Amino acid sequence: MICLTLAHKTIDECVSDVRMNRQYIDLCELRVDFLCDKDRERAYLFPSLVDVPVILTVRRKEDGGAYSASEKRRKELLLRCLDGDFAYVDIESDIKKGDVEEKAKQKGVKIIRSLHDFSGVPSDIYSKIYNLSQKGGIAKVCLYLNSFSDVLTLFRIQEELKGVEKIVIGMGPYGVCTRILYHFLGSILTFASSNEAAPGQLSAAELKRIYRADKINDRTAIYGIIGNPVSHSFSPVIHNQGFKTINYNAVYVPFLVDNIRAFFSLAETLKIRGFSVTIPFKNEVLSFLGNVTREVKQIGSCNTVVRVPGMWKGINTDYYGFIAPVLPEIESSRIKSALVIGAGGASKAIVWALRNYGVKVIILNRTLERAEDLARMNFCQYDSLDNISKYSKTVDLIVQTTPSGMVPYEDENPAEGYVFSGNEIAYDIVYKPKMTKFLIEAEKAGCTLKFGSQMLIEQGKLQFEAFTGYHYPQSIILDEE
Ligand code: ATR
């Protein structure tokens, strides 16, 4: 079930939030603590104004809520609210049996016993959940995840506490994957919001339309992307749309990872079938692979990993994604020479691809040694990025492969000093924003432009084939904007 958290000042705003999200949600949670004083008094009316079951919550400040008056007044407020037809009431784990619980039971309102920890995952979390469940009702834990190891701990809850009815939420950026894969935590629901009421919360539309989170079941195959950062990635849209179109019971999830070993451990726990790899793991992932393709060996970096019997296999689809949009120009000899800015993981695949097609390449990098190493591997020229002006108007293609120019560095242009002739093809692998400063300058000079989104989509389609064995559906029109 997808539950919409309503953290607004007025009942009217809460009602319109439910109406706007109605098609994506199964129930909602009224956070009475966020309502203004006047509307707190009429909160009991709320369930009659919407057509979904409602959870009643008056969260205290110390638990991450907005209620700061006395405990006595909070209980009085809860009792008044229970005059309305709420389906559930949230009662914190430290609250002793009393009038609120009594009234809820009399009215057939289900009790959720909640525990919040904004500092991290307690070491005795499994017994804490078990103890909560023993008090009767649904046990709920909301924990801030500080690292990927915390993600692992959360996904083991289901193994430890299989028969327990529970709600488990991982908060913060590391928790995003737990909010999508809540079924694998054994959680009966996940929370969504239109104003990120808790850190890491996704919108109901994202959970339902992109991830189909409410349709995930034991047989759902899990795929994903590992990176740091990863939240900006467009890959979940590419793959989840593909899965849906070919009717494949699978989900593709962003995993923010700080420790790649911990991720491989989770990959075993969840039986993850395959994943994409982005900054900064394209090199580090190699040591975890039992088998790699010839391209991965030669390029020295891997952006796609699939499970094969007994091991993980590494593939590189970046080189194809990069070359596909310029292949016609290479084949017609419009492109015979190229300047490549940057010498990192992405540049490795790009330089390899260009050399493979016989294009003459000059690598320019901020750190000269890295340019030299890459140039040596691929038999091409190199220089310091400081000397870029020397290469003005000398090449057919200029490729920008660094994160400079990408959000939040939109004001940067690593090719500053280069004077375009207007005959070059300018290619930026950054896809957010679409028009980087580098591409704006190139367009002014009259150059043909190639966009990072084209590369992303092409490499994603090939990755989809590696994951599923099917071609990417032609009917899908992808546009990252
Ligand atoms: P990726 O795997 O995405 O290529 P990477 O391996 O960290 O990431 O490489 C990033 C590339 O962008 C490097 O070539 C880096 O230059 P250095 O080798 O000197 O570090 C380059 N880069 C990053 N920020 C840059 C900036 N502000 N200006 C110019 N080059 C930059």
Tab-separated table of N, CA and C in Angstrom, residues 186-311:
chain	number	residue	atom	x	y	z
A	186	GLY	N	9.237	-6.542	4.453
A	186	GLY	CA	8.088	-7.095	5.175
A	186	GLY	C	7.167	-5.996	5.666
A	187	SER	N	7.315	-4.787	5.119
A	187	SER	CA	6.507	-3.651	5.564
A	187	SER	C	5.177	-3.652	4.829
A	188	ILE	N	4.079	-3.407	5.548
A	188	ILE	CA	2.769	-3.462	4.882
A	188	ILE	C	2.515	-2.221	4.035
A	189	LEU	N	3.281	-1.160	4.271
A	189	LEU	CA	3.072	0.047	3.466
A	189	LEU	C	4.346	0.882	3.380
A	190	THR	N	4.287	1.841	2.456
A	190	THR	CA	5.371	2.815	2.345
A	190	THR	C	4.745	4.202	2.340
A	191	PHE	N	5.502	5.186	2.801
A	191	PHE	CA	4.962	6.545	2.858
A	191	PHE	C	5.474	7.377	1.697
A	192	ALA	N	4.572	8.222	1.178
A	192	ALA	CA	4.946	9.168	0.127
A	192	ALA	C	4.476	10.546	0.567
A	193	SER	N	5.010	11.582	-0.044
A	193	SER	CA	4.478	12.911	0.277
A	193	SER	C	4.704	13.857	-0.878
A	194	SER	N	3.907	14.916	-0.908
A	194	SER	CA	4.121	15.897	-1.969
A	194	SER	C	5.054	16.995	-1.506
A	195	ASN	N	5.428	16.998	-0.224
A	195	ASN	CA	6.352	18.043	0.246
A	195	ASN	C	7.476	17.468	1.120
A	196	GLU	N	7.908	16.246	0.842
A	196	GLU	CA	8.981	15.564	1.573
A	196	GLU	C	8.872	15.785	3.075
A	197	ALA	N	7.752	15.273	3.658
A	197	ALA	CA	7.493	15.442	5.088
A	197	ALA	C	8.583	14.785	5.927
A	198	ALA	N	9.218	13.754	5.407
A	198	ALA	CA	10.355	13.117	6.090
A	198	ALA	C	11.488	12.999	5.071
A	199	PRO	N	12.760	13.047	5.555
A	199	PRO	CA	13.872	13.033	4.607
A	199	PRO	C	13.899	11.776	3.734
A	200	GLY	N	14.093	11.968	2.419
A	200	GLY	CA	14.206	10.825	1.502
A	200	GLY	C	12.880	10.364	0.929
A	201	GLN	N	11.771	10.996	1.381
A	201	GLN	CA	10.460	10.560	0.882
A	201	GLN	C	10.297	10.857	-0.611
A	202	LEU	N	9.664	9.922	-1.329
A	202	LEU	CA	9.380	10.115	-2.751
A	202	LEU	C	7.930	10.572	-2.884
A	203	SER	N	7.568	11.052	-4.067
A	203	SER	CA	6.166	11.421	-4.267
A	203	SER	C	5.370	10.148	-4.567
A	204	ALA	N	4.061	10.233	-4.333
A	204	ALA	CA	3.199	9.072	-4.600
A	204	ALA	C	3.227	8.735	-6.088
A	205	ALA	N	3.279	9.765	-6.937
A	205	ALA	CA	3.301	9.530	-8.392
A	205	ALA	C	4.566	8.773	-8.787
A	206	GLU	N	5.713	9.154	-8.198
A	206	GLU	CA	6.968	8.433	-8.506
A	206	GLU	C	6.859	6.974	-8.077
A	207	LEU	N	6.377	6.754	-6.850
A	207	LEU	CA	6.291	5.378	-6.341
A	207	LEU	C	5.378	4.516	-7.197
A	208	LYS	N	4.281	5.101	-7.624
A	208	LYS	CA	3.292	4.314	-8.368
A	208	LYS	C	3.642	4.232	-9.853
A	209	ARG	N	3.956	5.406	-10.458
A	209	ARG	CA	4.100	5.420	-11.922
A	209	ARG	C	5.464	4.955	-12.376
A	210	ILE	N	6.528	5.400	-11.700
A	210	ILE	CA	7.866	4.984	-12.135
A	210	ILE	C	8.183	3.586	-11.598
A	211	TYR	N	7.985	3.389	-10.289
A	211	TYR	CA	8.474	2.141	-9.665
A	211	TYR	C	7.403	1.056	-9.518
A	212	ARG	N	6.156	1.375	-9.697
A	212	ARG	CA	5.059	0.422	-9.466
A	212	ARG	C	5.285	-0.307	-8.124
A	213	ALA	N	5.647	0.484	-7.113
A	213	ALA	CA	6.059	-0.076	-5.815
A	213	ALA	C	4.977	-0.944	-5.181
A	214	ASP	N	3.718	-0.593	-5.407
A	214	ASP	CA	2.629	-1.350	-4.791
A	214	ASP	C	2.378	-2.688	-5.483
A	215	LYS	N	3.014	-2.905	-6.631
A	215	LYS	CA	2.822	-4.169	-7.363
A	215	LYS	C	3.981	-5.152	-7.095
A	216	ILE	N	4.982	-4.689	-6.373
A	216	ILE	CA	6.148	-5.547	-6.121
A	216	ILE	C	5.743	-6.715	-5.219
A	217	ASN	N	6.149	-7.919	-5.618
A	217	ASN	CA	5.841	-9.095	-4.796
A	217	ASN	C	7.082	-9.998	-4.718
A	218	ASP	N	6.935	-11.159	-4.081
A	218	ASP	CA	8.096	-12.034	-3.875
A	218	ASP	C	8.782	-12.422	-5.174
A	219	ARG	N	8.017	-12.453	-6.266
A	219	ARG	CA	8.582	-12.914	-7.538
A	219	ARG	C	9.179	-11.769	-8.372
A	220	THR	N	9.089	-10.542	-7.873
A	220	THR	CA	9.610	-9.403	-8.638
A	220	THR	C	11.143	-9.464	-8.717
A	221	ALA	N	11.648	-9.384	-9.944
A	221	ALA	CA	13.108	-9.382	-10.124
A	221	ALA	C	13.630	-7.964	-9.848
A	222	ILE	N	14.726	-7.883	-9.086
A	222	ILE	CA	15.244	-6.558	-8.707
A	222	ILE	C	16.499	-6.228	-9.516
A	223	TYR	N	16.483	-5.019	-10.093
A	223	TYR	CA	17.632	-4.445	-10.782
A	223	TYR	C	17.864	-3.068	-10.170
A	224	GLY	N	18.959	-2.414	-10.535
A	224	GLY	CA	19.153	-1.083	-9.968
A	224	GLY	C	20.373	-0.398	-10.512
A	225	ILE	N	20.684	0.721	-9.888
A	225	ILE	CA	21.895	1.464	-10.242
A	225	ILE	C	22.622	1.800	-8.954
A	226	ILE	N	23.935	1.581	-8.936
A	226	ILE	CA	24.711	1.978	-7.757
A	226	ILE	C	25.553	3.198	-8.125
A	227	GLY	N	25.627	4.136	-7.217
A	227	GLY	CA	26.408	5.343	-7.461
A	227	GLY	C	26.408	6.217	-6.229
A	228	ASN	N	27.148	7.317	-6.316
A	228	ASN	CA	27.182	8.284	-5.222
A	228	ASN	C	27.709	9.599	-5.796
A	229	PRO	N	26.861	10.535	-6.176
A	229	PRO	CA	25.410	10.572	-5.974
A	229	PRO	C	24.682	9.748	-7.020
A	230	VAL	N	23.383	9.522	-6.747
A	230	VAL	CA	22.615	8.691	-7.691
A	230	VAL	C	21.195	9.216	-7.899
A	231	SER	N	20.791	10.164	-7.034
A	231	SER	CA	19.381	10.590	-7.049
A	231	SER	C	18.984	11.283	-8.349
A	232	HIS	N	19.960	11.855	-9.077
A	232	HIS	CA	19.643	12.585	-10.303
A	232	HIS	C	19.435	11.632	-11.486
A	233	SER	N	19.729	10.339	-11.298
A	233	SER	CA	19.799	9.424	-12.437
A	233	SER	C	18.464	9.265	-13.169
A	234	PHE	N	18.553	9.249	-14.475
A	234	PHE	CA	17.378	9.064	-15.324
A	234	PHE	C	17.172	7.573	-15.642
A	235	SER	N	18.151	6.735	-15.303
A	235	SER	CA	18.074	5.306	-15.635
A	235	SER	C	16.830	4.603	-15.070
A	236	PRO	N	16.359	4.932	-13.844
A	236	PRO	CA	15.132	4.261	-13.376
A	236	PRO	C	13.951	4.475	-14.323
A	237	VAL	N	13.875	5.650	-14.932
A	237	VAL	CA	12.767	5.904	-15.867
A	237	VAL	C	12.930	5.014	-17.101
A	238	ILE	N	14.147	4.937	-17.638
A	238	ILE	CA	14.401	4.127	-18.835
A	238	ILE	C	14.004	2.668	-18.577
A	239	HIS	N	14.550	2.077	-17.523
A	239	HIS	CA	14.369	0.634	-17.315
A	239	HIS	C	12.961	0.273	-16.817
A	240	ASN	N	12.431	1.066	-15.888
A	240	ASN	CA	11.099	0.709	-15.374
A	240	ASN	C	10.031	0.819	-16.461
A	241	GLN	N	10.157	1.818	-17.331
A	241	GLN	CA	9.199	1.918	-18.450
A	241	GLN	C	9.330	0.709	-19.370
A	242	GLY	N	10.572	0.294	-19.588
A	242	GLY	CA	10.826	-0.880	-20.432
A	242	GLY	C	10.211	-2.131	-19.832
A	243	PHE	N	10.438	-2.352	-18.533
A	243	PHE	CA	9.883	-3.544	-17.862
A	243	PHE	C	8.359	-3.574	-17.997
A	244	LYS	N	7.761	-2.413	-17.768
A	244	LYS	CA	6.296	-2.328	-17.796
A	244	LYS	C	5.786	-2.677	-19.201
A	245	THR	N	6.455	-2.128	-20.207
A	245	THR	CA	5.983	-2.335	-21.581
A	245	THR	C	6.101	-3.793	-22.017
A	246	ILE	N	7.147	-4.483	-21.565
A	246	ILE	CA	7.251	-5.900	-21.971
A	246	ILE	C	6.584	-6.836	-20.950
A	247	ASN	N	5.859	-6.233	-20.005
A	247	ASN	CA	5.135	-7.026	-18.998
A	247	ASN	C	6.038	-7.908	-18.167
A	248	TYR	N	7.164	-7.367	-17.763
A	248	TYR	CA	8.142	-8.134	-16.981
A	248	TYR	C	8.006	-7.705	-15.517
A	249	ASN	N	7.807	-8.676	-14.652
A	249	ASN	CA	7.639	-8.373	-13.229
A	249	ASN	C	9.017	-8.052	-12.635
A	250	ALA	N	9.431	-6.794	-12.803
A	250	ALA	CA	10.765	-6.385	-12.346
A	250	ALA	C	10.739	-4.922	-11.955
A	251	VAL	N	11.697	-4.533	-11.128
A	251	VAL	CA	11.810	-3.128	-10.727
A	251	VAL	C	13.279	-2.726	-10.763
A	252	TYR	N	13.521	-1.460	-11.084
A	252	TYR	CA	14.886	-0.925	-11.174
A	252	TYR	C	14.986	0.234	-10.177
A	253	VAL	N	15.905	0.122	-9.244
A	253	VAL	CA	15.915	0.995	-8.063
A	253	VAL	C	17.248	1.742	-7.936
A	254	PRO	N	17.234	3.035	-7.550
A	254	PRO	CA	18.507	3.710	-7.284
A	254	PRO	C	19.054	3.328	-5.905
A	255	PHE	N	20.295	2.876	-5.861
A	255	PHE	CA	20.945	2.543	-4.584
A	255	PHE	C	22.078	3.531	-4.348
A	256	LEU	N	21.919	4.380	-3.340
A	256	LEU	CA	23.021	5.268	-2.956
A	256	LEU	C	23.981	4.427	-2.121
A	257	VAL	N	25.218	4.295	-2.591
A	257	VAL	CA	26.147	3.346	-1.965
A	257	VAL	C	27.400	4.086	-1.486
A	258	ASP	N	27.847	3.761	-0.261
A	258	ASP	CA	29.115	4.324	0.216
A	258	ASP	C	30.153	3.223	0.389
A	259	ASN	N	29.701	1.979	0.247
A	259	ASN	CA	30.597	0.858	0.467
A	259	ASN	C	30.150	-0.255	-0.483
A	260	ILE	N	30.949	-0.497	-1.500
A	260	ILE	CA	30.524	-1.411	-2.565
A	260	ILE	C	30.417	-2.861	-2.071
A	261	ARG	N	31.248	-3.224	-1.082
A	261	ARG	CA	31.175	-4.578	-0.515
A	261	ARG	C	29.808	-4.810	0.151
A	262	ALA	N	29.340	-3.784	0.880
A	262	ALA	CA	28.018	-3.896	1.523
A	262	ALA	C	26.940	-4.060	0.462
A	263	PHE	N	27.102	-3.375	-0.672
A	263	PHE	CA	26.099	-3.529	-1.729
A	263	PHE	C	26.084	-4.960	-2.263
A	264	PHE	N	27.261	-5.543	-2.486
A	264	PHE	CA	27.289	-6.920	-3.012
A	264	PHE	C	26.646	-7.893	-2.013
A	265	SER	N	26.773	-7.593	-0.727
A	265	SER	CA	26.134	-8.428	0.281
A	265	SER	C	24.602	-8.319	0.147
A	266	LEU	N	24.112	-7.084	-0.050
A	266	LEU	CA	22.670	-6.906	-0.236
A	266	LEU	C	22.203	-7.579	-1.525
A	267	ALA	N	23.048	-7.508	-2.544
A	267	ALA	CA	22.696	-8.103	-3.835
A	267	ALA	C	22.420	-9.597	-3.667
A	268	GLU	N	23.148	-10.246	-2.733
A	268	GLU	CA	22.884	-11.665	-2.456
A	268	GLU	C	21.590	-11.812	-1.671
A	269	THR	N	21.412	-10.979	-0.641
A	269	THR	CA	20.195	-11.056	0.186
A	269	THR	C	18.948	-10.904	-0.676
A	270	LEU	N	18.971	-9.929	-1.590
A	270	LEU	CA	17.776	-9.633	-2.391
A	270	LEU	C	17.769	-10.370	-3.734
A	271	LYS	N	18.819	-11.126	-3.962
A	271	LYS	CA	18.958	-11.843	-5.251
A	271	LYS	C	18.833	-10.880	-6.435
A	272	ILE	N	19.506	-9.753	-6.332
A	272	ILE	CA	19.488	-8.746	-7.396
A	272	ILE	C	20.022	-9.387	-8.678
A	273	ARG	N	19.330	-9.142	-9.796
A	273	ARG	CA	19.680	-9.813	-11.052
A	273	ARG	C	20.735	-9.062	-11.864
A	274	GLY	N	20.763	-7.743	-11.691
A	274	GLY	CA	21.725	-6.975	-12.470
A	274	GLY	C	21.658	-5.519	-12.068
A	275	PHE	N	22.713	-4.767	-12.372
A	275	PHE	CA	22.689	-3.354	-11.999
A	275	PHE	C	23.620	-2.523	-12.869
A	276	SER	N	23.292	-1.233	-12.932
A	276	SER	CA	24.133	-0.267	-13.627
A	276	SER	C	25.115	0.300	-12.608
A	277	VAL	N	26.230	0.774	-13.112
A	277	VAL	CA	27.262	1.304	-12.219
A	277	VAL	C	27.605	2.714	-12.692
A	278	THR	N	27.563	3.663	-11.759
A	278	THR	CA	27.955	5.019	-12.144
A	278	THR	C	28.980	5.571	-11.164
A	279	ILE	N	29.291	6.868	-11.323
A	279	ILE	CA	30.321	7.527	-10.508
A	279	ILE	C	30.152	7.166	-9.044
A	280	PRO	N	31.102	6.776	-8.250
A	280	PRO	CA	32.508	6.626	-8.604
A	280	PRO	C	32.944	5.150	-8.656
A	281	PHE	N	32.046	4.241	-9.049
A	281	PHE	CA	32.344	2.810	-8.873
A	281	PHE	C	32.747	2.053	-10.145
A	282	LYS	N	32.854	2.772	-11.258
A	282	LYS	CA	33.075	2.066	-12.536
A	282	LYS	C	34.400	1.293	-12.572
A	283	ASN	N	35.373	1.735	-11.808
A	283	ASN	CA	36.637	0.984	-11.729
A	283	ASN	C	36.611	0.014	-10.552
A	284	GLU	N	36.128	0.499	-9.402
A	284	GLU	CA	36.161	-0.291	-8.158
A	284	GLU	C	35.364	-1.589	-8.287
A	285	VAL	N	34.321	-1.555	-9.111
A	285	VAL	CA	33.461	-2.733	-9.226
A	285	VAL	C	34.207	-3.924	-9.852
A	286	LEU	N	35.266	-3.636	-10.616
A	286	LEU	CA	35.954	-4.697	-11.372
A	286	LEU	C	36.430	-5.847	-10.485
A	287	SER	N	36.900	-5.525	-9.285
A	287	SER	CA	37.468	-6.572	-8.440
A	287	SER	C	36.405	-7.513	-7.862
A	288	PHE	N	35.124	-7.195	-8.066
A	288	PHE	CA	34.058	-8.067	-7.562
A	288	PHE	C	33.485	-8.971	-8.655
A	289	LEU	N	34.031	-8.862	-9.863
A	289	LEU	CA	33.431	-9.575	-10.990
A	289	LEU	C	34.204	-10.848	-11.304
A	290	GLY	N	33.451	-11.930	-11.587
A	290	GLY	CA	34.101	-13.198	-11.916
A	290	GLY	C	34.371	-13.314	-13.399
A	291	ASN	N	33.723	-12.485	-14.177
A	291	ASN	CA	33.813	-12.606	-15.625
A	291	ASN	C	33.595	-11.206	-16.216
A	292	VAL	N	34.407	-10.830	-17.166
A	292	VAL	CA	34.186	-9.529	-17.829
A	292	VAL	C	34.327	-9.702	-19.339
A	293	THR	N	33.663	-8.832	-20.086
A	293	THR	CA	33.745	-8.920	-21.550
A	293	THR	C	35.098	-8.361	-22.016
A	294	ARG	N	35.383	-8.621	-23.285
A	294	ARG	CA	36.630	-8.124	-23.872
A	294	ARG	C	36.698	-6.588	-23.770
A	295	GLU	N	35.539	-5.931	-23.988
A	295	GLU	CA	35.526	-4.461	-23.935
A	295	GLU	C	35.886	-3.961	-22.541
A	296	VAL	N	35.322	-4.602	-21.523
A	296	VAL	CA	35.610	-4.159	-20.149
A	296	VAL	C	37.108	-4.289	-19.874
A	297	LYS	N	37.677	-5.410	-20.315
A	297	LYS	CA	39.122	-5.636	-20.114
A	297	LYS	C	39.921	-4.526	-20.779
A	298	GLN	N	39.558	-4.220	-22.027
A	298	GLN	CA	40.354	-3.241	-22.774
A	298	GLN	C	40.112	-1.821	-22.282
A	299	ILE	N	38.865	-1.507	-21.967
A	299	ILE	CA	38.541	-0.134	-21.537
A	299	ILE	C	39.016	0.091	-20.105
A	300	GLY	N	38.889	-0.944	-19.276
A	300	GLY	CA	39.308	-0.823	-17.875
A	300	GLY	C	38.227	-0.223	-16.994
A	301	SER	N	36.977	-0.186	-17.474
A	301	SER	CA	35.884	0.261	-16.604
A	301	SER	C	34.585	-0.436	-17.017
A	302	CYS	N	33.671	-0.528	-16.054
A	302	CYS	CA	32.458	-1.326	-16.259
A	302	CYS	C	31.238	-0.538	-15.784
A	303	ASN	N	30.203	-0.478	-16.597
A	303	ASN	CA	28.996	0.264	-16.189
A	303	ASN	C	27.763	-0.641	-16.065
A	304	THR	N	27.928	-1.956	-16.328
A	304	THR	CA	26.778	-2.860	-16.273
A	304	THR	C	27.217	-4.195	-15.679
A	305	VAL	N	26.452	-4.674	-14.694
A	305	VAL	CA	26.790	-5.964	-14.074
A	305	VAL	C	25.550	-6.853	-14.109
A	306	VAL	N	25.728	-8.094	-14.555
A	306	VAL	CA	24.596	-9.024	-14.558
A	306	VAL	C	24.987	-10.307	-13.822
A	307	ARG	N	23.960	-10.948	-13.247
A	307	ARG	CA	24.206	-12.209	-12.550
A	307	ARG	C	24.237	-13.336	-13.576
A	308	VAL	N	25.296	-14.118	-13.572
A	308	VAL	CA	25.336	-15.323	-14.400
A	308	VAL	C	25.593	-16.470	-13.422
A	309	PRO	N	25.364	-17.725	-13.821
A	309	PRO	CA	25.489	-18.812	-12.830
A	309	PRO	C	26.811	-18.758	-12.054
A	310	GLY	N	26.675	-18.596	-10.735
A	310	GLY	CA	27.838	-18.664	-9.861
A	310	GLY	C	28.689	-17.413	-9.767
A	311	MET	N	28.383	-16.378	-10.523
A	311	MET	CA	29.230	-15.169	-10.438
A	311	MET	C	28.551	-13.942	-11.039
